[in-house]
PDB file of C-alpha atoms and ligand atoms in Angstrom:
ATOM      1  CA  UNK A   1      82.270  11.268 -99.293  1.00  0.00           C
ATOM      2  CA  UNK A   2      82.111   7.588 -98.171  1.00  0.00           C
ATOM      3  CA  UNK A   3      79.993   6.509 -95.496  1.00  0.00           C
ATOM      4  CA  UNK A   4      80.585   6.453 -91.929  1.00  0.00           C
ATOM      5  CA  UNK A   5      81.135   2.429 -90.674  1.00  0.00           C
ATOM      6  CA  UNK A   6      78.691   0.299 -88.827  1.00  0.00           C
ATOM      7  CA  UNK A   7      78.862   0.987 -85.377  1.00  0.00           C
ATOM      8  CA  UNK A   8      77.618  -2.473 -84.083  1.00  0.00           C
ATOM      9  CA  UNK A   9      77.625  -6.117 -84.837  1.00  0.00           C
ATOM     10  CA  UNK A  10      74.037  -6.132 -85.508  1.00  0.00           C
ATOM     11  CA  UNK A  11      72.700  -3.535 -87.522  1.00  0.00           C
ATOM     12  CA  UNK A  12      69.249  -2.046 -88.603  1.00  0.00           C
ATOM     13  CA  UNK A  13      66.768  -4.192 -89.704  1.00  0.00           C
ATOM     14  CA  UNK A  14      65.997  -1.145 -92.704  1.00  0.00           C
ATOM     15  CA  UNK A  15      63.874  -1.370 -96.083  1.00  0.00           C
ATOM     16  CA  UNK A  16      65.970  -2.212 -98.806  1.00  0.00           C
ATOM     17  CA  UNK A  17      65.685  -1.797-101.950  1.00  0.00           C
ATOM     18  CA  UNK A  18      67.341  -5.545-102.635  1.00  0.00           C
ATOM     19  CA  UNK A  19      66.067  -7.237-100.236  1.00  0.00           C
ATOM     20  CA  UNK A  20      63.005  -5.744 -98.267  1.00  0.00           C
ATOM     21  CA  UNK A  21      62.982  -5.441 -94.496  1.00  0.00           C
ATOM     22  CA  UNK A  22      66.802  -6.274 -93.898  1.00  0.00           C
ATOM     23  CA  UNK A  23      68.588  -7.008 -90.623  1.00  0.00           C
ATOM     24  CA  UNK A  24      72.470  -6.550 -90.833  1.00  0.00           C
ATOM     25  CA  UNK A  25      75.051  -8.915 -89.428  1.00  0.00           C
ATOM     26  CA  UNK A  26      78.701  -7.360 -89.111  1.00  0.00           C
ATOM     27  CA  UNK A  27      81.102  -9.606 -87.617  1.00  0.00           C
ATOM     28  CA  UNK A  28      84.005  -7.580 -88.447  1.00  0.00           C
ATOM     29  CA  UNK A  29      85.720  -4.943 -86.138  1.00  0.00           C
ATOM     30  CA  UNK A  30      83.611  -1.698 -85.144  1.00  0.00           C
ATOM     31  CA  UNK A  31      86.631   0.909 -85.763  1.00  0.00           C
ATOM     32  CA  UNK A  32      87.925   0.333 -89.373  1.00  0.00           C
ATOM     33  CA  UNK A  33      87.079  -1.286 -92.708  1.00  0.00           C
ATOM     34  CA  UNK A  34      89.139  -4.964 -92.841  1.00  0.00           C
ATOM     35  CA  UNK A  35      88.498  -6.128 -96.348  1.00  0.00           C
ATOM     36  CA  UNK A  36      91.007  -8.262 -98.629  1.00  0.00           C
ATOM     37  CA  UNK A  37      90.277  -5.785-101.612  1.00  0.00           C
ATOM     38  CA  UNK A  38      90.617  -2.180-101.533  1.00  0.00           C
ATOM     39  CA  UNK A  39      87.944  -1.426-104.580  1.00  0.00           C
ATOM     40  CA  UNK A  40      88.059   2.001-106.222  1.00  0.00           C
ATOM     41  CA  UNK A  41      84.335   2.452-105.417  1.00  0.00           C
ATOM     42  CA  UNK A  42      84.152   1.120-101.760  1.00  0.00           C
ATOM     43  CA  UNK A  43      81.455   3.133-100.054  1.00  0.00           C
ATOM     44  CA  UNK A  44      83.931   2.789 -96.937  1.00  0.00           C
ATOM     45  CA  UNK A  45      86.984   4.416 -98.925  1.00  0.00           C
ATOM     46  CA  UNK A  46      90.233   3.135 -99.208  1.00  0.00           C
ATOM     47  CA  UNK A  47      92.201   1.703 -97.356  1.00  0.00           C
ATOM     48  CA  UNK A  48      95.375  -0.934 -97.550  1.00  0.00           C
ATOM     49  CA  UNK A  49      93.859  -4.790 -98.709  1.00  0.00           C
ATOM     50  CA  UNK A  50      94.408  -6.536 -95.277  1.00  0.00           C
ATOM     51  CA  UNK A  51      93.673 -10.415 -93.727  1.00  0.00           C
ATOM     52  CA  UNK A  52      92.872 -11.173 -90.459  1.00  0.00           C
ATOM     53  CA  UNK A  53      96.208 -11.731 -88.993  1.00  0.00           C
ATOM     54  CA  UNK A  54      94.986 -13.263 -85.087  1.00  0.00           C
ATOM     55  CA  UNK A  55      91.582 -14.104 -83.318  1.00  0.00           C
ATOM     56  CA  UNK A  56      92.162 -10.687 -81.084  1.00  0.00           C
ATOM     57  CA  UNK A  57      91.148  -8.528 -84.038  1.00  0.00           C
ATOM     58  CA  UNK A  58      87.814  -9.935 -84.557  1.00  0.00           C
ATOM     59  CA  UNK A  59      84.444 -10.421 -82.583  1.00  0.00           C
ATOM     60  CA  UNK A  60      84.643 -13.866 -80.343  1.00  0.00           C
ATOM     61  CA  UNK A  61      82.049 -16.251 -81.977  1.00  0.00           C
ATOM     62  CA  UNK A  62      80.701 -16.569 -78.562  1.00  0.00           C
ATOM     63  CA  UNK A  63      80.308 -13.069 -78.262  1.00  0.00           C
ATOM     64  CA  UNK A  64      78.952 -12.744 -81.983  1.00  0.00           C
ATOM     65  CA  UNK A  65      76.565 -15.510 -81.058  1.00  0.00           C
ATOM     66  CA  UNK A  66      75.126 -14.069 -77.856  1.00  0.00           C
ATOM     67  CA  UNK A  67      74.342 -10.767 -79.469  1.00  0.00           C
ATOM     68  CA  UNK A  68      72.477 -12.954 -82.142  1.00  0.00           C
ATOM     69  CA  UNK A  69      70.170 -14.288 -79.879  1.00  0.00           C
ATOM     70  CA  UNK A  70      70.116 -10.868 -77.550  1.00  0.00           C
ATOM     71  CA  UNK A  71      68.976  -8.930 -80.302  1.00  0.00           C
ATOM     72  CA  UNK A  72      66.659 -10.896 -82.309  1.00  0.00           C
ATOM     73  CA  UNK A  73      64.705 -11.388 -79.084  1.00  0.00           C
ATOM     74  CA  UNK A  74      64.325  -7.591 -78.693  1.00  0.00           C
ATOM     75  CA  UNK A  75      63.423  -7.485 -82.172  1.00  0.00           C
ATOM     76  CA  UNK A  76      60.789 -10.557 -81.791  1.00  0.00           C
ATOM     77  CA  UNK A  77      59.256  -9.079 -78.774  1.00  0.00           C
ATOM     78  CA  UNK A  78      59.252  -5.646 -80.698  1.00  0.00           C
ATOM     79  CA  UNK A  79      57.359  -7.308 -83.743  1.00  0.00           C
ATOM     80  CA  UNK A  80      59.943  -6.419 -85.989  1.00  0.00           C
ATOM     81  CA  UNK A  81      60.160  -9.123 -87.970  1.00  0.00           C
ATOM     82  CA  UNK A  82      63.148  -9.262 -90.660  1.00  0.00           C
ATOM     83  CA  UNK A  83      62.262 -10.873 -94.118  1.00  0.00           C
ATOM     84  CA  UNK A  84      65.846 -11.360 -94.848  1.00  0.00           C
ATOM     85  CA  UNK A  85      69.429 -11.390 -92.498  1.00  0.00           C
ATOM     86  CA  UNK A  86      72.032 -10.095 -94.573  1.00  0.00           C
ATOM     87  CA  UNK A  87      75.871 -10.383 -93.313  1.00  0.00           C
ATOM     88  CA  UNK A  88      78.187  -8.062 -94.633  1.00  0.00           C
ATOM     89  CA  UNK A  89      79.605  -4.762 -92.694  1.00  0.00           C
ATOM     90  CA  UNK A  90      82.543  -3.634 -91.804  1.00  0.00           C
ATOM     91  CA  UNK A  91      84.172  -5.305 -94.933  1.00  0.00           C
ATOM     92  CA  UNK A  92      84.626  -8.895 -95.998  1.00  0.00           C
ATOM     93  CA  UNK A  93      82.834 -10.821 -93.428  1.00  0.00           C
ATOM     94  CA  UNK A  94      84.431 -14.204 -95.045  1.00  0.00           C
ATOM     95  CA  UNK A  95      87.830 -13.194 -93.386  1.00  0.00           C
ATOM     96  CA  UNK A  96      86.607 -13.692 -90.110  1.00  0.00           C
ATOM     97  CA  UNK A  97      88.249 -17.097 -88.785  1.00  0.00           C
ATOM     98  CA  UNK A  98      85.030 -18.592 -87.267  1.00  0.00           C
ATOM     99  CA  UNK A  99      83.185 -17.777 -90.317  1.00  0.00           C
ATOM    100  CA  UNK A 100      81.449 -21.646 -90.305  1.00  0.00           C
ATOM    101  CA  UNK A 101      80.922 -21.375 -86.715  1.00  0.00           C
ATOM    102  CA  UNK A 102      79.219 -17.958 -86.486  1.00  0.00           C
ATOM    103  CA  UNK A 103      77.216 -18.886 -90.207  1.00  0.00           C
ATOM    104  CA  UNK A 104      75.840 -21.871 -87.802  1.00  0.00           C
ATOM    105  CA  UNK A 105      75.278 -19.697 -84.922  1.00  0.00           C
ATOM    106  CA  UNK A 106      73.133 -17.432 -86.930  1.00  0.00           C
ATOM    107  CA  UNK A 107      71.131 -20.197 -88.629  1.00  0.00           C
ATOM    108  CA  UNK A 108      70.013 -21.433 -85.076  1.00  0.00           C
ATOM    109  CA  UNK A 109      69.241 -18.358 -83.750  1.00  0.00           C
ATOM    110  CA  UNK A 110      67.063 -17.477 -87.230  1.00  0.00           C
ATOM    111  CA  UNK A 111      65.807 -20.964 -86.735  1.00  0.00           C
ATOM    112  CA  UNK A 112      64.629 -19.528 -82.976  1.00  0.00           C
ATOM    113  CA  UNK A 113      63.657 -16.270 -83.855  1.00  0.00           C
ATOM    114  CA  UNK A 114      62.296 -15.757 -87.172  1.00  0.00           C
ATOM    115  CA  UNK A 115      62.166 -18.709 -88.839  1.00  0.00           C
ATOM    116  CA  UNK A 116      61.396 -18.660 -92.798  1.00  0.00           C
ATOM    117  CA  UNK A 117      63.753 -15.235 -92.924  1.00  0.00           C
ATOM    118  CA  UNK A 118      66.087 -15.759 -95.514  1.00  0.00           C
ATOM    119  CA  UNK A 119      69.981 -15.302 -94.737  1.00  0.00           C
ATOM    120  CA  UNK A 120      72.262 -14.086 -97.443  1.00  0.00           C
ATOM    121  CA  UNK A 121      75.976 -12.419 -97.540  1.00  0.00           C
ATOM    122  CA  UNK A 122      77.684  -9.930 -99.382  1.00  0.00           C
ATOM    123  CA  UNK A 123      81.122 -11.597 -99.743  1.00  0.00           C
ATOM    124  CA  UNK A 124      83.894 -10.848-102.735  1.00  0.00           C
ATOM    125  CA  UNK A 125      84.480 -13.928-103.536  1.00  0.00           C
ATOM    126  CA  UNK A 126      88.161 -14.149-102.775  1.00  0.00           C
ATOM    127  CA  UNK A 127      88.667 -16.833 -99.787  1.00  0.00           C
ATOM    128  CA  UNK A 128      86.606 -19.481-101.370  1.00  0.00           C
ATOM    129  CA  UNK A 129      90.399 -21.624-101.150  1.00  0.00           C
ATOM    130  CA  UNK A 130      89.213 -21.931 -97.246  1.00  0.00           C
ATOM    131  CA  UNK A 131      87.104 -25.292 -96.723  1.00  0.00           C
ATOM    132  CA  UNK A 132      85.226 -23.634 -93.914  1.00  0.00           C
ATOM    133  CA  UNK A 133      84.207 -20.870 -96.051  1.00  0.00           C
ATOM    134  CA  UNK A 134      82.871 -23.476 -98.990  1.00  0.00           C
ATOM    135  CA  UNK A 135      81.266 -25.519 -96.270  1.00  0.00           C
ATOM    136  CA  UNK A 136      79.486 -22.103 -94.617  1.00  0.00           C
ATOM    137  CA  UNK A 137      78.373 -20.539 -97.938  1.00  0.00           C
ATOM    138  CA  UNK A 138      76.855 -23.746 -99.132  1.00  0.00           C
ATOM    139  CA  UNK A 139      75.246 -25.198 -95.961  1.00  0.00           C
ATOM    140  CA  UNK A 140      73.822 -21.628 -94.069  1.00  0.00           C
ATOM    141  CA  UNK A 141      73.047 -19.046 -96.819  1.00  0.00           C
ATOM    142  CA  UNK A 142      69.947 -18.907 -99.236  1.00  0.00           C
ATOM    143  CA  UNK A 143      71.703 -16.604-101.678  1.00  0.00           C
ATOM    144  CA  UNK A 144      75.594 -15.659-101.639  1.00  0.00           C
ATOM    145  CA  UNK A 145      75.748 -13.039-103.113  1.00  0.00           C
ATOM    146  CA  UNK A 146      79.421 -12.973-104.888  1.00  0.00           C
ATOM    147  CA  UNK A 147      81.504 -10.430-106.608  1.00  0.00           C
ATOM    148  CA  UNK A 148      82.098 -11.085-110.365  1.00  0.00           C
ATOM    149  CA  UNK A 149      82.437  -7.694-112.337  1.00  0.00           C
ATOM    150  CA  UNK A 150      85.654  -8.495-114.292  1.00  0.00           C
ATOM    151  CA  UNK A 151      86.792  -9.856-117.468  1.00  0.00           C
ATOM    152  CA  UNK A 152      90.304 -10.030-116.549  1.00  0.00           C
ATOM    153  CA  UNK A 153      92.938 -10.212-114.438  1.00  0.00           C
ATOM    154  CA  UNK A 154      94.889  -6.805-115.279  1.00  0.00           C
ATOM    155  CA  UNK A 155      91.260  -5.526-114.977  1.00  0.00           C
ATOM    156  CA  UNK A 156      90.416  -7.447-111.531  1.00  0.00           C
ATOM    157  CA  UNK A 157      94.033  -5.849-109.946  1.00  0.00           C
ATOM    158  CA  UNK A 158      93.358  -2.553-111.054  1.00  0.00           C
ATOM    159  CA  UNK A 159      89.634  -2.356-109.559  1.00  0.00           C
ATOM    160  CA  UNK A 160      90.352  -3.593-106.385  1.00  0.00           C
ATOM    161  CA  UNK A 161      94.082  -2.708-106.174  1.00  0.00           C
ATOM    162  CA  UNK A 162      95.415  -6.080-105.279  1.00  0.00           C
ATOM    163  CA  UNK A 163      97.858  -8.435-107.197  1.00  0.00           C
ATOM    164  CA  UNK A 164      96.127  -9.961-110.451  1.00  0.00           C
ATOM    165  CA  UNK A 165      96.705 -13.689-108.519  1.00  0.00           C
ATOM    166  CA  UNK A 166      93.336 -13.753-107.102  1.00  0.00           C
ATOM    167  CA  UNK A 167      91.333 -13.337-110.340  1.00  0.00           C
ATOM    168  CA  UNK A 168      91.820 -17.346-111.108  1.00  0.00           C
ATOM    169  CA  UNK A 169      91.477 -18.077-107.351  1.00  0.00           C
ATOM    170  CA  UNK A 170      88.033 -16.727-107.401  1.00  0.00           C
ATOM    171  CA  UNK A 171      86.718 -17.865-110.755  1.00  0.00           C
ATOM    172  CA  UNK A 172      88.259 -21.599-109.279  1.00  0.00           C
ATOM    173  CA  UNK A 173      86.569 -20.630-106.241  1.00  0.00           C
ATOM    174  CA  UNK A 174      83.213 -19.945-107.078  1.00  0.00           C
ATOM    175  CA  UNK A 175      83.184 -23.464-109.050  1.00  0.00           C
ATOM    176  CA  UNK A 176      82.747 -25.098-105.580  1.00  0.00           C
ATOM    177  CA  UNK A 177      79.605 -23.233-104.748  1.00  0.00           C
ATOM    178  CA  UNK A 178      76.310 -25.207-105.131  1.00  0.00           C
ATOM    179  CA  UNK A 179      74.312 -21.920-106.223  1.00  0.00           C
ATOM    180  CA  UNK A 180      75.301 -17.861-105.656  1.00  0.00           C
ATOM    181  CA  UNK A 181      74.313 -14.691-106.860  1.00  0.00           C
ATOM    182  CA  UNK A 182      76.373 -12.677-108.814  1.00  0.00           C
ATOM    183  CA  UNK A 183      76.878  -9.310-107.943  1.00  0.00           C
ATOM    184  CA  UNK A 184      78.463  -6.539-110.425  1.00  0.00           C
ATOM    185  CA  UNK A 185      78.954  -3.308-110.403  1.00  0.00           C
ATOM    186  CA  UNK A 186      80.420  -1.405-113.558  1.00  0.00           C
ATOM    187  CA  UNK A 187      82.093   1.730-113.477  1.00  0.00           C
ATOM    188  CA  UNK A 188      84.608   3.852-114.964  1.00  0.00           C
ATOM    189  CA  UNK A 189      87.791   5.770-113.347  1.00  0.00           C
ATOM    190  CA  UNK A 190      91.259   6.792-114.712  1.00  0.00           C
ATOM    191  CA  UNK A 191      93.022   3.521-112.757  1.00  0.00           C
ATOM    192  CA  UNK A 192      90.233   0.889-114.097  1.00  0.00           C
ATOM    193  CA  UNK A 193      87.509   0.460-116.617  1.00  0.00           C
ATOM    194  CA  UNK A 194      84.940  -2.801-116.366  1.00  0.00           C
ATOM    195  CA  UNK A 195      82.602  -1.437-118.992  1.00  0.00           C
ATOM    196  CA  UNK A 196      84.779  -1.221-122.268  1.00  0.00           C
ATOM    197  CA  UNK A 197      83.833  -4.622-124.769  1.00  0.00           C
ATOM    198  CA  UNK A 198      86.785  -6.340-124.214  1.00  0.00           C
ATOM    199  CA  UNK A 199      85.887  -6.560-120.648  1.00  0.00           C
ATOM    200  CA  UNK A 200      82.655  -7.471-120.722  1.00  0.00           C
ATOM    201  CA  UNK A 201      82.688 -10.169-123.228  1.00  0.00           C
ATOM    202  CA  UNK A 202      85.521 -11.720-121.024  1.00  0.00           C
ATOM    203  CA  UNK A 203      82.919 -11.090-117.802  1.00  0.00           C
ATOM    204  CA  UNK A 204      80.207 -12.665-120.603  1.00  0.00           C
ATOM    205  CA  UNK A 205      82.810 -15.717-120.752  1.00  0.00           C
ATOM    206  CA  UNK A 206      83.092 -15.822-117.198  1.00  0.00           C
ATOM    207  CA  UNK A 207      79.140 -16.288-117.134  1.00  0.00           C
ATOM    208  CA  UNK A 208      79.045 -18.975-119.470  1.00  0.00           C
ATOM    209  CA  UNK A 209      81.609 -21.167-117.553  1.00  0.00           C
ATOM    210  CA  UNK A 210      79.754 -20.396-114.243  1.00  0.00           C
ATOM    211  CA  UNK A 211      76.582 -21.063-115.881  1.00  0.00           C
ATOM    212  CA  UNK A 212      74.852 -23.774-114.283  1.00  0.00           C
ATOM    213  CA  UNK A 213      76.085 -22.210-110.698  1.00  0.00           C
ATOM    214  CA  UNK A 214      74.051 -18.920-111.112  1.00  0.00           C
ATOM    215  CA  UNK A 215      70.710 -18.160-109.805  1.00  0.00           C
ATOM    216  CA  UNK A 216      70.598 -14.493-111.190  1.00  0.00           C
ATOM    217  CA  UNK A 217      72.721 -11.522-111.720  1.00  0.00           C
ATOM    218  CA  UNK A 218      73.084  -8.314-110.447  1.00  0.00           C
ATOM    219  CA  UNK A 219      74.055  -5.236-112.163  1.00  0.00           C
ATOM    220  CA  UNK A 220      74.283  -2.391-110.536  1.00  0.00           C
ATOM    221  CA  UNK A 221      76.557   1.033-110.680  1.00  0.00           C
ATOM    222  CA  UNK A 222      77.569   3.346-108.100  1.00  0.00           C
ATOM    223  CA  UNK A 223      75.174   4.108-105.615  1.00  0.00           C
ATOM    224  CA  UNK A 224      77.038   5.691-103.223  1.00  0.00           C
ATOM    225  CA  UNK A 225      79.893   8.400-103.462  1.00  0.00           C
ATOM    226  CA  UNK A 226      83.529   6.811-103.389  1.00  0.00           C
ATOM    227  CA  UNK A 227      86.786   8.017-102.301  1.00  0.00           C
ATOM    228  CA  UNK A 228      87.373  11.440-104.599  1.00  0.00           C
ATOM    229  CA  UNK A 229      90.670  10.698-105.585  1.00  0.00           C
ATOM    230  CA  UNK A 230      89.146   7.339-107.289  1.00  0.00           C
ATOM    231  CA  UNK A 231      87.273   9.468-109.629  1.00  0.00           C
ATOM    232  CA  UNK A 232      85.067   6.739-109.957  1.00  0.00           C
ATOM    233  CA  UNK A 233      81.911   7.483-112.242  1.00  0.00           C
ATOM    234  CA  UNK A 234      78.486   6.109-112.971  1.00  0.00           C
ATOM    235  CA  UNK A 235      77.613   3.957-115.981  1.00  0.00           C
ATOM    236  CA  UNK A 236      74.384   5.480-117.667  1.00  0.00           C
ATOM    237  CA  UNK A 237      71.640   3.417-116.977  1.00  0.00           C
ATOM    238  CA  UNK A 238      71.026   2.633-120.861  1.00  0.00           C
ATOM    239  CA  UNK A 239      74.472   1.017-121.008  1.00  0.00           C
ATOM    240  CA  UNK A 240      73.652  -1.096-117.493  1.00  0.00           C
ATOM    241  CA  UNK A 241      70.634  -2.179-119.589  1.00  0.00           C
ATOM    242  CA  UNK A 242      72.495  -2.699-122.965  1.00  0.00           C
ATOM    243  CA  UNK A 243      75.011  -5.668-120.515  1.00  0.00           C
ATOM    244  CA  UNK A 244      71.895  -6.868-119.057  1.00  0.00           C
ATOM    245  CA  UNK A 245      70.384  -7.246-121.998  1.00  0.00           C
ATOM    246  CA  UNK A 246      73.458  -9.668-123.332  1.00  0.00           C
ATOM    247  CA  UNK A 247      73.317 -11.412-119.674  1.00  0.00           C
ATOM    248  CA  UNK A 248      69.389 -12.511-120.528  1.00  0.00           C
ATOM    249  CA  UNK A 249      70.805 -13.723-123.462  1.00  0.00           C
ATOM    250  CA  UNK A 250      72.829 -16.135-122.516  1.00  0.00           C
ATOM    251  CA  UNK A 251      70.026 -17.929-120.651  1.00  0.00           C
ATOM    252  CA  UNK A 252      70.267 -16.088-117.106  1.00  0.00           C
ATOM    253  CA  UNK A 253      68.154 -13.709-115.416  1.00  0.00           C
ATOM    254  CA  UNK A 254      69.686 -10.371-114.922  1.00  0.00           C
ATOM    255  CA  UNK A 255      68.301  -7.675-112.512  1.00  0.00           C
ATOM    256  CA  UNK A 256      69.015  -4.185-112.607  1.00  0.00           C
ATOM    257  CA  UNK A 257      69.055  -1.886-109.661  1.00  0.00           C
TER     258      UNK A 257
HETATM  259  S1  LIG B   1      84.993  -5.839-101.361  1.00  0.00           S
HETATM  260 FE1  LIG B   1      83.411  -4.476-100.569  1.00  0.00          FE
HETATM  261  S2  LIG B   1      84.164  -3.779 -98.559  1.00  0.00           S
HETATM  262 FE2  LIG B   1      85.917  -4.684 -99.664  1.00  0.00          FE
HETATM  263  S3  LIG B   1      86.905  -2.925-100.626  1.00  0.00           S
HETATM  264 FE3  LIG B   1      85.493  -3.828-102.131  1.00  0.00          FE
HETATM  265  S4  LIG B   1      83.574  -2.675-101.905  1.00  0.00           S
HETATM  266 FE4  LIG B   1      84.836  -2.274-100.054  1.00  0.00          FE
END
């Protein structure tokens, strides 16, 4: 079954196991999942790949930016500090329009709140051909955190049931990022398979090109249940190891979860 979505703008802060005491930051809409993929294994489930078509179906900045400081006050005066603000939510928080604006909005009120947390996004990668998005990722997050889990285009379409057009866009994308984190996860359904060798030596590829961009790499698997009719399963945790094992050989770090 996948998970119910966040029901604020601000969510948490909870221990986890990435990232330690972690406030979330959702500055998508509170009713349904807006994401410009529509992965197999979304925790959310599916639905159709949408963009934000207008300003109305979003969170003002202003509004966005009020809650920041609202609620990291509470949290201050509560002595619950966050180590880390992570924005993600209700899908790909990179969609929102303001996405520079509210980044900068976030930094001040960190900067007023809890300064020396870290901020970092869960983002997939694919609107990196937006200036303000570039400009936002490399000025007001510590560690993007950026989907890369394919080795191909035909590959890239079928996991996140979208046309193969963005797979280039996002591998030209993520060459204008100063430094990111790569985030994979491998899996195995009936529509789409990122674990077979041709696909990972073309992710491997992908790697090398991105190289000097990379801080580390993530590999993870499914962690929570998908839609059922995805039929999405679990890579073993000795064949996770066996591709991080061939990332740490190319130079990078690789870290398991
Ligand atoms: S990018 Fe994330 S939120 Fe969007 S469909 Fe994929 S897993 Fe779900």
């Amino acid at each position: 079954m996948p998970i119910p979505l966040q029901s604020g703008w601000l969510y948490g802060p909870i221990d986890s196991r990435r990232y330690g005491r972690s406030l979330g930051v959702n500055p998508l809409p509170l009713d349904r999942k807006l994401c410009s993929l529509d992965c197999l294994y979304c925790q959310y489930g599916f639905t159709r790949a949408q963009e934000v078509v207008g300003r109305a179906e979003v969170p003002a900045a202003a509004e966005l930016a009020a809650a920041f400081d609202r609620e990291f006050a509470r949290l201050a005066a509560a002595g619950d500090r966050p180590d880390r603000i992570t924005v993600a939510g209700n899908g790909e928080p990179t969609l929102h329009p303001d996405f520079l604006e509210i980044s900068r909005e976030l930094v001040a009120a960190r900067d007023r709140h809890f300064p020396g947390a870290e901020i970092g996004i869960l983002s997939n990668s694919m609107h990196l051909n937006r200036e303000d998005v570039v400009t936002a990722l490399n000025e007001c997050y510590d560690e993007p955190a950026m989907k890369l889990e394919w080795g191909s285009a035909e590959c890239f379409a079928a996991m996140n049931q979208v046309s193969p057009r963005g797979y280039e866009r996002v591998l030209a994308g993520l060459e204008r990022l100063r430094s990111f984190v790569v985030q994979a996860l491998f899996m195995r359904a009936p529509k789409a398979d990122n674990a077979t060798e041709a696909e990972i030596a073309g992710w491997l590829d992908n790697l090398r090109r991105l190289r000097p961009r990379i801080r580390w790499v993530e590999l993870y698997s499914l962690d929570r249940p998908p839609a059922a009719e995805a039929r999405a399963e679990r890579l073993p945790p000795e064949e996770l190891e066996e591709i991080a094992e061939r990332v740490r050989r190319l130079g990078l770090e690789a870290r398991r979860f």
